[in-house]
Amino acid sequence: MAEAPKVINMKRRHNKAAVKARQMGAPPASRLETVTPPSWDSVIDARIQERFAAFEKRLEQSLDGLQARLEQALASSGRRETGWQDGPWASVFSLLEGVGTTTELLSTIREAGALVIDRLQDLGFVTVLAETITNVATHVPSDVDEFGYDQEFEDKLRPLVEFLYYKWWRVEMTGVEHIPDYGRVLLVSNHSGTLPFDGAMIKFGIRELHPAHRIARILMHDLFNSFPVIGPILCKAGAVRACHENGEKLLRRDHLTMVFPEGAKGTGKYFKNRYKLERFGRGGFVQLAARCQAPIVPVCVVGAEEIYPILENWTVVAKLFNLPYFPITPTFPWLGLLGLIPLPSKWYIDIGEPIRYDHLSPEDLNDDFLMDNLGNEVRQQIQQMIHNRLKQRRSVWRG
């Protein structure tokens, strides 16, 4: 709409010039070469073409950067394991490692997507998904707590979560013995993966491997709580809106509670910044744990950064839907729904020893500077756990 005044002003200037020319004895405009102002449609068409040209240029630059980043990621993934060529993922890995020029990249991604689909079918994903959908569709809520948690509903999600844990990401969890068998505990973990799959895998692994089969309650960011489908499912599966009041309620009722201090900044970080922890707020989780006399158990997740490598953030779309980020990945949105399939990276979840803050006084809890420093200490410990795991990892895909 900003172009309309420009066209009107051009017409006015043209008319004034014609009048001035007649006053100076110039021949009529019909005898001169007629200068016709651009039409409204031509102005709009030119503007659209200009924007499309700019978009195509940015897209080409993104693809060029994508090729370099993929090659760098694959080159730094480490040595190949003996006999890896005969593994179930051999065709996918070999194709990814054979990426050539930019012009070959999109076709390579499509081929990789087709191989991933074949692998999903081989692993029985369609059967698992159908079973999970049937379980959810036929579920009748019975016993729900004040936060909406329905344990029977969570149990009916097990086929899909179990598939992701054991077959897709082949998760290995260590240090589960550091979680007490009972009583209030605050799990503090790094956050990544665009969607909150890391919380689901931690929750499932603890319930599966812990001697007491403890059920973790996740403090969920408002971003995921507001999603039409994901939000209600996470709520019924035990997630609770993240705020100090809800966290204190859970801990004082002796729940195993999980928090991700990075928030949406963690799940939305660029691939180039993977495994570099964002700021852990201002130490509010330390204050929460100390006030409730609950130990903090640090947790690190390695592998989730690669499931949706974020290359760019489409801020225009993000603002349109009031989201903190709208990810552009190697497969999304280029491949449509196929681009929503997470890549099959190898996951590790390491759980550290408990950290207690029972010695802090009420005055200490109100010292914002102290809380911030203690929060940074926990952040540094988790960052060190991540570095230790990355040193041991030989491959993004095979571990």
PDB file of N, CA, C and O in Angstrom, residues 153-216:
ATOM      1  N   PHE A 153      -2.938 -42.590  30.913  1.00  0.00           N
ATOM      2  CA  PHE A 153      -2.714 -41.998  29.592  1.00  0.00           C
ATOM      3  C   PHE A 153      -1.236 -42.067  29.223  1.00  0.00           C
ATOM      4  O   PHE A 153      -0.886 -42.403  28.086  1.00  0.00           O
ATOM      5  N   GLU A 154      -0.366 -41.769  30.166  1.00  0.00           N
ATOM      6  CA  GLU A 154       1.078 -41.845  29.907  1.00  0.00           C
ATOM      7  C   GLU A 154       1.490 -43.267  29.546  1.00  0.00           C
ATOM      8  O   GLU A 154       2.311 -43.483  28.649  1.00  0.00           O
ATOM      9  N   ASP A 155       0.919 -44.255  30.235  1.00  0.00           N
ATOM     10  CA  ASP A 155       1.244 -45.650  29.940  1.00  0.00           C
ATOM     11  C   ASP A 155       0.846 -46.029  28.516  1.00  0.00           C
ATOM     12  O   ASP A 155       1.504 -46.865  27.877  1.00  0.00           O
ATOM     13  N   LYS A 156      -0.209 -45.418  28.008  1.00  0.00           N
ATOM     14  CA  LYS A 156      -0.664 -45.759  26.658  1.00  0.00           C
ATOM     15  C   LYS A 156       0.201 -45.103  25.579  1.00  0.00           C
ATOM     16  O   LYS A 156       0.100 -45.475  24.410  1.00  0.00           O
ATOM     17  N   LEU A 157       1.033 -44.160  25.978  1.00  0.00           N
ATOM     18  CA  LEU A 157       2.002 -43.586  25.047  1.00  0.00           C
ATOM     19  C   LEU A 157       3.279 -44.417  24.969  1.00  0.00           C
ATOM     20  O   LEU A 157       4.165 -44.130  24.155  1.00  0.00           O
ATOM     21  N   ARG A 158       3.387 -45.421  25.802  1.00  0.00           N
ATOM     22  CA  ARG A 158       4.630 -46.194  25.922  1.00  0.00           C
ATOM     23  C   ARG A 158       5.128 -46.794  24.606  1.00  0.00           C
ATOM     24  O   ARG A 158       6.336 -46.735  24.340  1.00  0.00           O
ATOM     25  N   PRO A 159       4.269 -47.376  23.740  1.00  0.00           N
ATOM     26  CA  PRO A 159       4.814 -47.974  22.508  1.00  0.00           C
ATOM     27  C   PRO A 159       5.645 -46.997  21.682  1.00  0.00           C
ATOM     28  O   PRO A 159       6.729 -47.343  21.210  1.00  0.00           O
ATOM     29  N   LEU A 160       5.171 -45.759  21.536  1.00  0.00           N
ATOM     30  CA  LEU A 160       5.897 -44.778  20.738  1.00  0.00           C
ATOM     31  C   LEU A 160       7.161 -44.309  21.456  1.00  0.00           C
ATOM     32  O   LEU A 160       8.243 -44.226  20.852  1.00  0.00           O
ATOM     33  N   VAL A 161       7.048 -44.000  22.747  1.00  0.00           N
ATOM     34  CA  VAL A 161       8.207 -43.522  23.507  1.00  0.00           C
ATOM     35  C   VAL A 161       9.266 -44.617  23.600  1.00  0.00           C
ATOM     36  O   VAL A 161      10.468 -44.350  23.472  1.00  0.00           O
ATOM     37  N   GLU A 162       8.848 -45.842  23.807  1.00  0.00           N
ATOM     38  CA  GLU A 162       9.788 -46.965  23.880  1.00  0.00           C
ATOM     39  C   GLU A 162      10.503 -47.163  22.549  1.00  0.00           C
ATOM     40  O   GLU A 162      11.712 -47.440  22.508  1.00  0.00           O
ATOM     41  N   PHE A 163       9.783 -46.993  21.449  1.00  0.00           N
ATOM     42  CA  PHE A 163      10.392 -47.107  20.120  1.00  0.00           C
ATOM     43  C   PHE A 163      11.481 -46.052  19.943  1.00  0.00           C
ATOM     44  O   PHE A 163      12.585 -46.352  19.481  1.00  0.00           O
ATOM     45  N   LEU A 164      11.168 -44.799  20.312  1.00  0.00           N
ATOM     46  CA  LEU A 164      12.148 -43.724  20.172  1.00  0.00           C
ATOM     47  C   LEU A 164      13.358 -43.964  21.069  1.00  0.00           C
ATOM     48  O   LEU A 164      14.499 -43.709  20.665  1.00  0.00           O
ATOM     49  N   TYR A 165      13.141 -44.458  22.256  1.00  0.00           N
ATOM     50  CA  TYR A 165      14.225 -44.634  23.233  1.00  0.00           C
ATOM     51  C   TYR A 165      15.170 -45.767  22.819  1.00  0.00           C
ATOM     52  O   TYR A 165      16.395 -45.588  22.798  1.00  0.00           O
ATOM     53  N   TYR A 166      14.608 -46.921  22.505  1.00  0.00           N
ATOM     54  CA  TYR A 166      15.441 -48.107  22.274  1.00  0.00           C
ATOM     55  C   TYR A 166      15.873 -48.289  20.818  1.00  0.00           C
ATOM     56  O   TYR A 166      16.996 -48.743  20.550  1.00  0.00           O
ATOM     57  N   LYS A 167      15.004 -47.934  19.865  1.00  0.00           N
ATOM     58  CA  LYS A 167      15.292 -48.263  18.475  1.00  0.00           C
ATOM     59  C   LYS A 167      15.721 -47.061  17.632  1.00  0.00           C
ATOM     60  O   LYS A 167      16.574 -47.206  16.757  1.00  0.00           O
ATOM     61  N   TRP A 168      15.119 -45.903  17.866  1.00  0.00           N
ATOM     62  CA  TRP A 168      15.424 -44.761  17.002  1.00  0.00           C
ATOM     63  C   TRP A 168      16.680 -44.034  17.458  1.00  0.00           C
ATOM     64  O   TRP A 168      17.599 -43.817  16.665  1.00  0.00           O
ATOM     65  N   TRP A 169      16.709 -43.638  18.726  1.00  0.00           N
ATOM     66  CA  TRP A 169      17.876 -42.910  19.230  1.00  0.00           C
ATOM     67  C   TRP A 169      18.812 -43.793  20.042  1.00  0.00           C
ATOM     68  O   TRP A 169      19.878 -43.336  20.443  1.00  0.00           O
ATOM     69  N   ARG A 170      18.415 -45.018  20.333  1.00  0.00           N
ATOM     70  CA  ARG A 170      19.274 -45.991  21.023  1.00  0.00           C
ATOM     71  C   ARG A 170      19.932 -45.363  22.250  1.00  0.00           C
ATOM     72  O   ARG A 170      21.153 -45.353  22.403  1.00  0.00           O
ATOM     73  N   VAL A 171      19.100 -44.818  23.125  1.00  0.00           N
ATOM     74  CA  VAL A 171      19.558 -44.032  24.266  1.00  0.00           C
ATOM     75  C   VAL A 171      20.329 -44.900  25.258  1.00  0.00           C
ATOM     76  O   VAL A 171      19.910 -46.013  25.577  1.00  0.00           O
ATOM     77  N   GLU A 172      21.441 -44.374  25.743  1.00  0.00           N
ATOM     78  CA  GLU A 172      22.188 -44.994  26.842  1.00  0.00           C
ATOM     79  C   GLU A 172      22.174 -44.031  28.022  1.00  0.00           C
ATOM     80  O   GLU A 172      22.625 -42.892  27.896  1.00  0.00           O
ATOM     81  N   MET A 173      21.661 -44.489  29.164  1.00  0.00           N
ATOM     82  CA  MET A 173      21.577 -43.646  30.357  1.00  0.00           C
ATOM     83  C   MET A 173      22.525 -44.175  31.413  1.00  0.00           C
ATOM     84  O   MET A 173      22.545 -45.383  31.704  1.00  0.00           O
ATOM     85  N   THR A 174      23.314 -43.283  31.996  1.00  0.00           N
ATOM     86  CA  THR A 174      24.229 -43.652  33.074  1.00  0.00           C
ATOM     87  C   THR A 174      23.967 -42.775  34.290  1.00  0.00           C
ATOM     88  O   THR A 174      23.458 -41.665  34.172  1.00  0.00           O
ATOM     89  N   GLY A 175      24.328 -43.279  35.476  1.00  0.00           N
ATOM     90  CA  GLY A 175      24.239 -42.505  36.703  1.00  0.00           C
ATOM     91  C   GLY A 175      22.863 -42.457  37.326  1.00  0.00           C
ATOM     92  O   GLY A 175      22.621 -41.628  38.211  1.00  0.00           O
ATOM     93  N   VAL A 176      21.967 -43.353  36.894  1.00  0.00           N
ATOM     94  CA  VAL A 176      20.615 -43.334  37.451  1.00  0.00           C
ATOM     95  C   VAL A 176      20.627 -43.637  38.949  1.00  0.00           C
ATOM     96  O   VAL A 176      19.698 -43.258  39.683  1.00  0.00           O
ATOM     97  N   GLU A 177      21.697 -44.267  39.425  1.00  0.00           N
ATOM     98  CA  GLU A 177      21.802 -44.597  40.855  1.00  0.00           C
ATOM     99  C   GLU A 177      21.993 -43.352  41.711  1.00  0.00           C
ATOM    100  O   GLU A 177      21.837 -43.413  42.946  1.00  0.00           O
ATOM    101  N   HIS A 178      22.311 -42.218  41.106  1.00  0.00           N
ATOM    102  CA  HIS A 178      22.479 -40.981  41.866  1.00  0.00           C
ATOM    103  C   HIS A 178      21.145 -40.359  42.282  1.00  0.00           C
ATOM    104  O   HIS A 178      21.125 -39.426  43.089  1.00  0.00           O
ATOM    105  N   ILE A 179      20.059 -40.860  41.726  1.00  0.00           N
ATOM    106  CA  ILE A 179      18.739 -40.359  42.092  1.00  0.00           C
ATOM    107  C   ILE A 179      18.233 -41.142  43.297  1.00  0.00           C
ATOM    108  O   ILE A 179      18.151 -42.370  43.241  1.00  0.00           O
ATOM    109  N   PRO A 180      17.923 -40.475  44.416  1.00  0.00           N
ATOM    110  CA  PRO A 180      17.423 -41.191  45.607  1.00  0.00           C
ATOM    111  C   PRO A 180      16.164 -41.997  45.294  1.00  0.00           C
ATOM    112  O   PRO A 180      15.404 -41.666  44.379  1.00  0.00           O
ATOM    113  N   ASP A 181      15.951 -43.050  46.056  1.00  0.00           N
ATOM    114  CA  ASP A 181      14.797 -43.917  45.834  1.00  0.00           C
ATOM    115  C   ASP A 181      13.479 -43.237  46.184  1.00  0.00           C
ATOM    116  O   ASP A 181      12.422 -43.648  45.698  1.00  0.00           O
ATOM    117  N   TYR A 182      13.528 -42.228  47.022  1.00  0.00           N
ATOM    118  CA  TYR A 182      12.306 -41.532  47.422  1.00  0.00           C
ATOM    119  C   TYR A 182      12.665 -40.105  47.834  1.00  0.00           C
ATOM    120  O   TYR A 182      13.841 -39.764  48.011  1.00  0.00           O
ATOM    121  N   GLY A 183      11.630 -39.303  48.015  1.00  0.00           N
ATOM    122  CA  GLY A 183      11.845 -37.937  48.478  1.00  0.00           C
ATOM    123  C   GLY A 183      12.002 -36.947  47.336  1.00  0.00           C
ATOM    124  O   GLY A 183      12.156 -37.299  46.166  1.00  0.00           O
ATOM    125  N   ARG A 184      11.972 -35.678  47.706  1.00  0.00           N
ATOM    126  CA  ARG A 184      12.029 -34.588  46.735  1.00  0.00           C
ATOM    127  C   ARG A 184      13.414 -34.441  46.125  1.00  0.00           C
ATOM    128  O   ARG A 184      14.434 -34.491  46.823  1.00  0.00           O
ATOM    129  N   VAL A 185      13.447 -34.295  44.816  1.00  0.00           N
ATOM    130  CA  VAL A 185      14.695 -34.129  44.067  1.00  0.00           C
ATOM    131  C   VAL A 185      14.403 -33.193  42.895  1.00  0.00           C
ATOM    132  O   VAL A 185      13.338 -33.276  42.273  1.00  0.00           O
ATOM    133  N   LEU A 186      15.357 -32.301  42.599  1.00  0.00           N
ATOM    134  CA  LEU A 186      15.224 -31.411  41.445  1.00  0.00           C
ATOM    135  C   LEU A 186      16.275 -31.787  40.403  1.00  0.00           C
ATOM    136  O   LEU A 186      17.472 -31.597  40.621  1.00  0.00           O
ATOM    137  N   LEU A 187      15.827 -32.332  39.280  1.00  0.00           N
ATOM    138  CA  LEU A 187      16.713 -32.640  38.167  1.00  0.00           C
ATOM    139  C   LEU A 187      16.898 -31.380  37.328  1.00  0.00           C
ATOM    140  O   LEU A 187      15.915 -30.717  36.966  1.00  0.00           O
ATOM    141  N   VAL A 188      18.143 -31.044  37.006  1.00  0.00           N
ATOM    142  CA  VAL A 188      18.448 -29.863  36.196  1.00  0.00           C
ATOM    143  C   VAL A 188      19.225 -30.327  34.973  1.00  0.00           C
ATOM    144  O   VAL A 188      20.286 -30.930  35.097  1.00  0.00           O
ATOM    145  N   SER A 189      18.683 -30.045  33.778  1.00  0.00           N
ATOM    146  CA  SER A 189      19.278 -30.577  32.554  1.00  0.00           C
ATOM    147  C   SER A 189      19.454 -29.499  31.501  1.00  0.00           C
ATOM    148  O   SER A 189      18.769 -28.467  31.516  1.00  0.00           O
ATOM    149  N   ASN A 190      20.396 -29.738  30.578  1.00  0.00           N
ATOM    150  CA  ASN A 190      20.482 -28.918  29.376  1.00  0.00           C
ATOM    151  C   ASN A 190      19.289 -29.211  28.480  1.00  0.00           C
ATOM    152  O   ASN A 190      18.612 -30.235  28.630  1.00  0.00           O
ATOM    153  N   HIS A 191      19.015 -28.306  27.531  1.00  0.00           N
ATOM    154  CA  HIS A 191      17.806 -28.410  26.715  1.00  0.00           C
ATOM    155  C   HIS A 191      18.173 -28.204  25.255  1.00  0.00           C
ATOM    156  O   HIS A 191      18.954 -27.299  24.920  1.00  0.00           O
ATOM    157  N   SER A 192      17.610 -29.025  24.362  1.00  0.00           N
ATOM    158  CA  SER A 192      17.905 -28.897  22.932  1.00  0.00           C
ATOM    159  C   SER A 192      16.899 -29.731  22.154  1.00  0.00           C
ATOM    160  O   SER A 192      16.043 -30.403  22.726  1.00  0.00           O
ATOM    161  N   GLY A 193      17.021 -29.677  20.811  1.00  0.00           N
ATOM    162  CA  GLY A 193      16.213 -30.571  19.999  1.00  0.00           C
ATOM    163  C   GLY A 193      14.979 -29.963  19.375  1.00  0.00           C
ATOM    164  O   GLY A 193      14.165 -30.701  18.798  1.00  0.00           O
ATOM    165  N   THR A 194      14.769 -28.641  19.491  1.00  0.00           N
ATOM    166  CA  THR A 194      13.627 -27.948  18.884  1.00  0.00           C
ATOM    167  C   THR A 194      12.306 -28.315  19.543  1.00  0.00           C
ATOM    168  O   THR A 194      11.542 -27.451  19.959  1.00  0.00           O
ATOM    169  N   LEU A 195      12.002 -29.601  19.636  1.00  0.00           N
ATOM    170  CA  LEU A 195      10.826 -30.090  20.350  1.00  0.00           C
ATOM    171  C   LEU A 195      11.303 -30.815  21.609  1.00  0.00           C
ATOM    172  O   LEU A 195      12.411 -31.352  21.646  1.00  0.00           O
ATOM    173  N   PRO A 196      10.473 -30.883  22.667  1.00  0.00           N
ATOM    174  CA  PRO A 196      10.950 -31.390  23.974  1.00  0.00           C
ATOM    175  C   PRO A 196      11.071 -32.908  24.069  1.00  0.00           C
ATOM    176  O   PRO A 196      10.578 -33.516  25.012  1.00  0.00           O
ATOM    177  N   PHE A 197      11.763 -33.512  23.100  1.00  0.00           N
ATOM    178  CA  PHE A 197      11.973 -34.955  23.162  1.00  0.00           C
ATOM    179  C   PHE A 197      12.933 -35.329  24.289  1.00  0.00           C
ATOM    180  O   PHE A 197      12.851 -36.440  24.830  1.00  0.00           O
ATOM    181  N   ASP A 198      13.869 -34.420  24.633  1.00  0.00           N
ATOM    182  CA  ASP A 198      14.852 -34.765  25.663  1.00  0.00           C
ATOM    183  C   ASP A 198      14.178 -35.010  27.014  1.00  0.00           C
ATOM    184  O   ASP A 198      14.535 -35.947  27.729  1.00  0.00           O
ATOM    185  N   GLY A 199      13.180 -34.197  27.355  1.00  0.00           N
ATOM    186  CA  GLY A 199      12.454 -34.428  28.607  1.00  0.00           C
ATOM    187  C   GLY A 199      11.756 -35.766  28.620  1.00  0.00           C
ATOM    188  O   GLY A 199      11.761 -36.483  29.637  1.00  0.00           O
ATOM    189  N   ALA A 200      11.152 -36.141  27.485  1.00  0.00           N
ATOM    190  CA  ALA A 200      10.451 -37.424  27.400  1.00  0.00           C
ATOM    191  C   ALA A 200      11.413 -38.597  27.556  1.00  0.00           C
ATOM    192  O   ALA A 200      11.092 -39.600  28.213  1.00  0.00           O
ATOM    193  N   MET A 201      12.613 -38.478  26.960  1.00  0.00           N
ATOM    194  CA  MET A 201      13.583 -39.576  27.042  1.00  0.00           C
ATOM    195  C   MET A 201      14.155 -39.700  28.458  1.00  0.00           C
ATOM    196  O   MET A 201      14.372 -40.820  28.957  1.00  0.00           O
ATOM    197  N   ILE A 202      14.430 -38.568  29.123  1.00  0.00           N
ATOM    198  CA  ILE A 202      14.910 -38.620  30.510  1.00  0.00           C
ATOM    199  C   ILE A 202      13.860 -39.243  31.404  1.00  0.00           C
ATOM    200  O   ILE A 202      14.153 -40.122  32.222  1.00  0.00           O
ATOM    201  N   LYS A 203      12.641 -38.809  31.250  1.00  0.00           N
ATOM    202  CA  LYS A 203      11.528 -39.308  32.066  1.00  0.00           C
ATOM    203  C   LYS A 203      11.339 -40.812  31.875  1.00  0.00           C
ATOM    204  O   LYS A 203      11.211 -41.568  32.843  1.00  0.00           O
ATOM    205  N   PHE A 204      11.351 -41.258  30.611  1.00  0.00           N
ATOM    206  CA  PHE A 204      11.156 -42.681  30.327  1.00  0.00           C
ATOM    207  C   PHE A 204      12.324 -43.505  30.858  1.00  0.00           C
ATOM    208  O   PHE A 204      12.127 -44.580  31.449  1.00  0.00           O
ATOM    209  N   GLY A 205      13.557 -43.018  30.647  1.00  0.00           N
ATOM    210  CA  GLY A 205      14.730 -43.774  31.081  1.00  0.00           C
ATOM    211  C   GLY A 205      14.771 -43.968  32.586  1.00  0.00           C
ATOM    212  O   GLY A 205      15.107 -45.056  33.072  1.00  0.00           O
ATOM    213  N   ILE A 206      14.428 -42.925  33.342  1.00  0.00           N
ATOM    214  CA  ILE A 206      14.441 -43.044  34.803  1.00  0.00           C
ATOM    215  C   ILE A 206      13.380 -44.025  35.271  1.00  0.00           C
ATOM    216  O   ILE A 206      13.632 -44.889  36.130  1.00  0.00           O
ATOM    217  N   ARG A 207      12.205 -43.911  34.718  1.00  0.00           N
ATOM    218  CA  ARG A 207      11.134 -44.840  35.120  1.00  0.00           C
ATOM    219  C   ARG A 207      11.473 -46.279  34.731  1.00  0.00           C
ATOM    220  O   ARG A 207      11.118 -47.224  35.434  1.00  0.00           O
ATOM    221  N   GLU A 208      12.186 -46.429  33.632  1.00  0.00           N
ATOM    222  CA  GLU A 208      12.528 -47.765  33.151  1.00  0.00           C
ATOM    223  C   GLU A 208      13.687 -48.389  33.931  1.00  0.00           C
ATOM    224  O   GLU A 208      13.670 -49.582  34.234  1.00  0.00           O
ATOM    225  N   LEU A 209      14.719 -47.581  34.265  1.00  0.00           N
ATOM    226  CA  LEU A 209      15.961 -48.125  34.796  1.00  0.00           C
ATOM    227  C   LEU A 209      16.150 -47.935  36.296  1.00  0.00           C
ATOM    228  O   LEU A 209      16.932 -48.655  36.906  1.00  0.00           O
ATOM    229  N   HIS A 210      15.489 -46.950  36.887  1.00  0.00           N
ATOM    230  CA  HIS A 210      15.682 -46.686  38.311  1.00  0.00           C
ATOM    231  C   HIS A 210      15.108 -47.829  39.135  1.00  0.00           C
ATOM    232  O   HIS A 210      14.031 -48.357  38.823  1.00  0.00           O
ATOM    233  N   PRO A 211      15.799 -48.257  40.211  1.00  0.00           N
ATOM    234  CA  PRO A 211      15.293 -49.371  41.041  1.00  0.00           C
ATOM    235  C   PRO A 211      13.883 -49.120  41.579  1.00  0.00           C
ATOM    236  O   PRO A 211      13.091 -50.051  41.693  1.00  0.00           O
ATOM    237  N   ALA A 212      13.581 -47.861  41.895  1.00  0.00           N
ATOM    238  CA  ALA A 212      12.249 -47.532  42.418  1.00  0.00           C
ATOM    239  C   ALA A 212      11.288 -47.117  41.307  1.00  0.00           C
ATOM    240  O   ALA A 212      10.127 -46.794  41.593  1.00  0.00           O
ATOM    241  N   HIS A 213      11.752 -47.126  40.060  1.00  0.00           N
ATOM    242  CA  HIS A 213      10.922 -46.758  38.900  1.00  0.00           C
ATOM    243  C   HIS A 213      10.195 -45.434  39.143  1.00  0.00           C
ATOM    244  O   HIS A 213       8.981 -45.325  38.939  1.00  0.00           O
ATOM    245  N   ARG A 214      10.954 -44.436  39.555  1.00  0.00           N
ATOM    246  CA  ARG A 214      10.373 -43.150  39.900  1.00  0.00           C
ATOM    247  C   ARG A 214       9.838 -42.430  38.659  1.00  0.00           C
ATOM    248  O   ARG A 214      10.393 -42.537  37.560  1.00  0.00           O
ATOM    249  N   ILE A 215       8.760 -41.691  38.862  1.00  0.00           N
ATOM    250  CA  ILE A 215       8.124 -40.925  37.789  1.00  0.00           C
ATOM    251  C   ILE A 215       8.492 -39.459  37.959  1.00  0.00           C
ATOM    252  O   ILE A 215       8.210 -38.852  38.995  1.00  0.00           O
ATOM    253  N   ALA A 216       9.131 -38.891  36.945  1.00  0.00           N
ATOM    254  CA  ALA A 216       9.555 -37.496  37.002  1.00  0.00           C
ATOM    255  C   ALA A 216       8.434 -36.587  36.508  1.00  0.00           C
ATOM    256  O   ALA A 216       7.707 -36.932  35.573  1.00  0.00           O
TER     257      ALA A 216
END
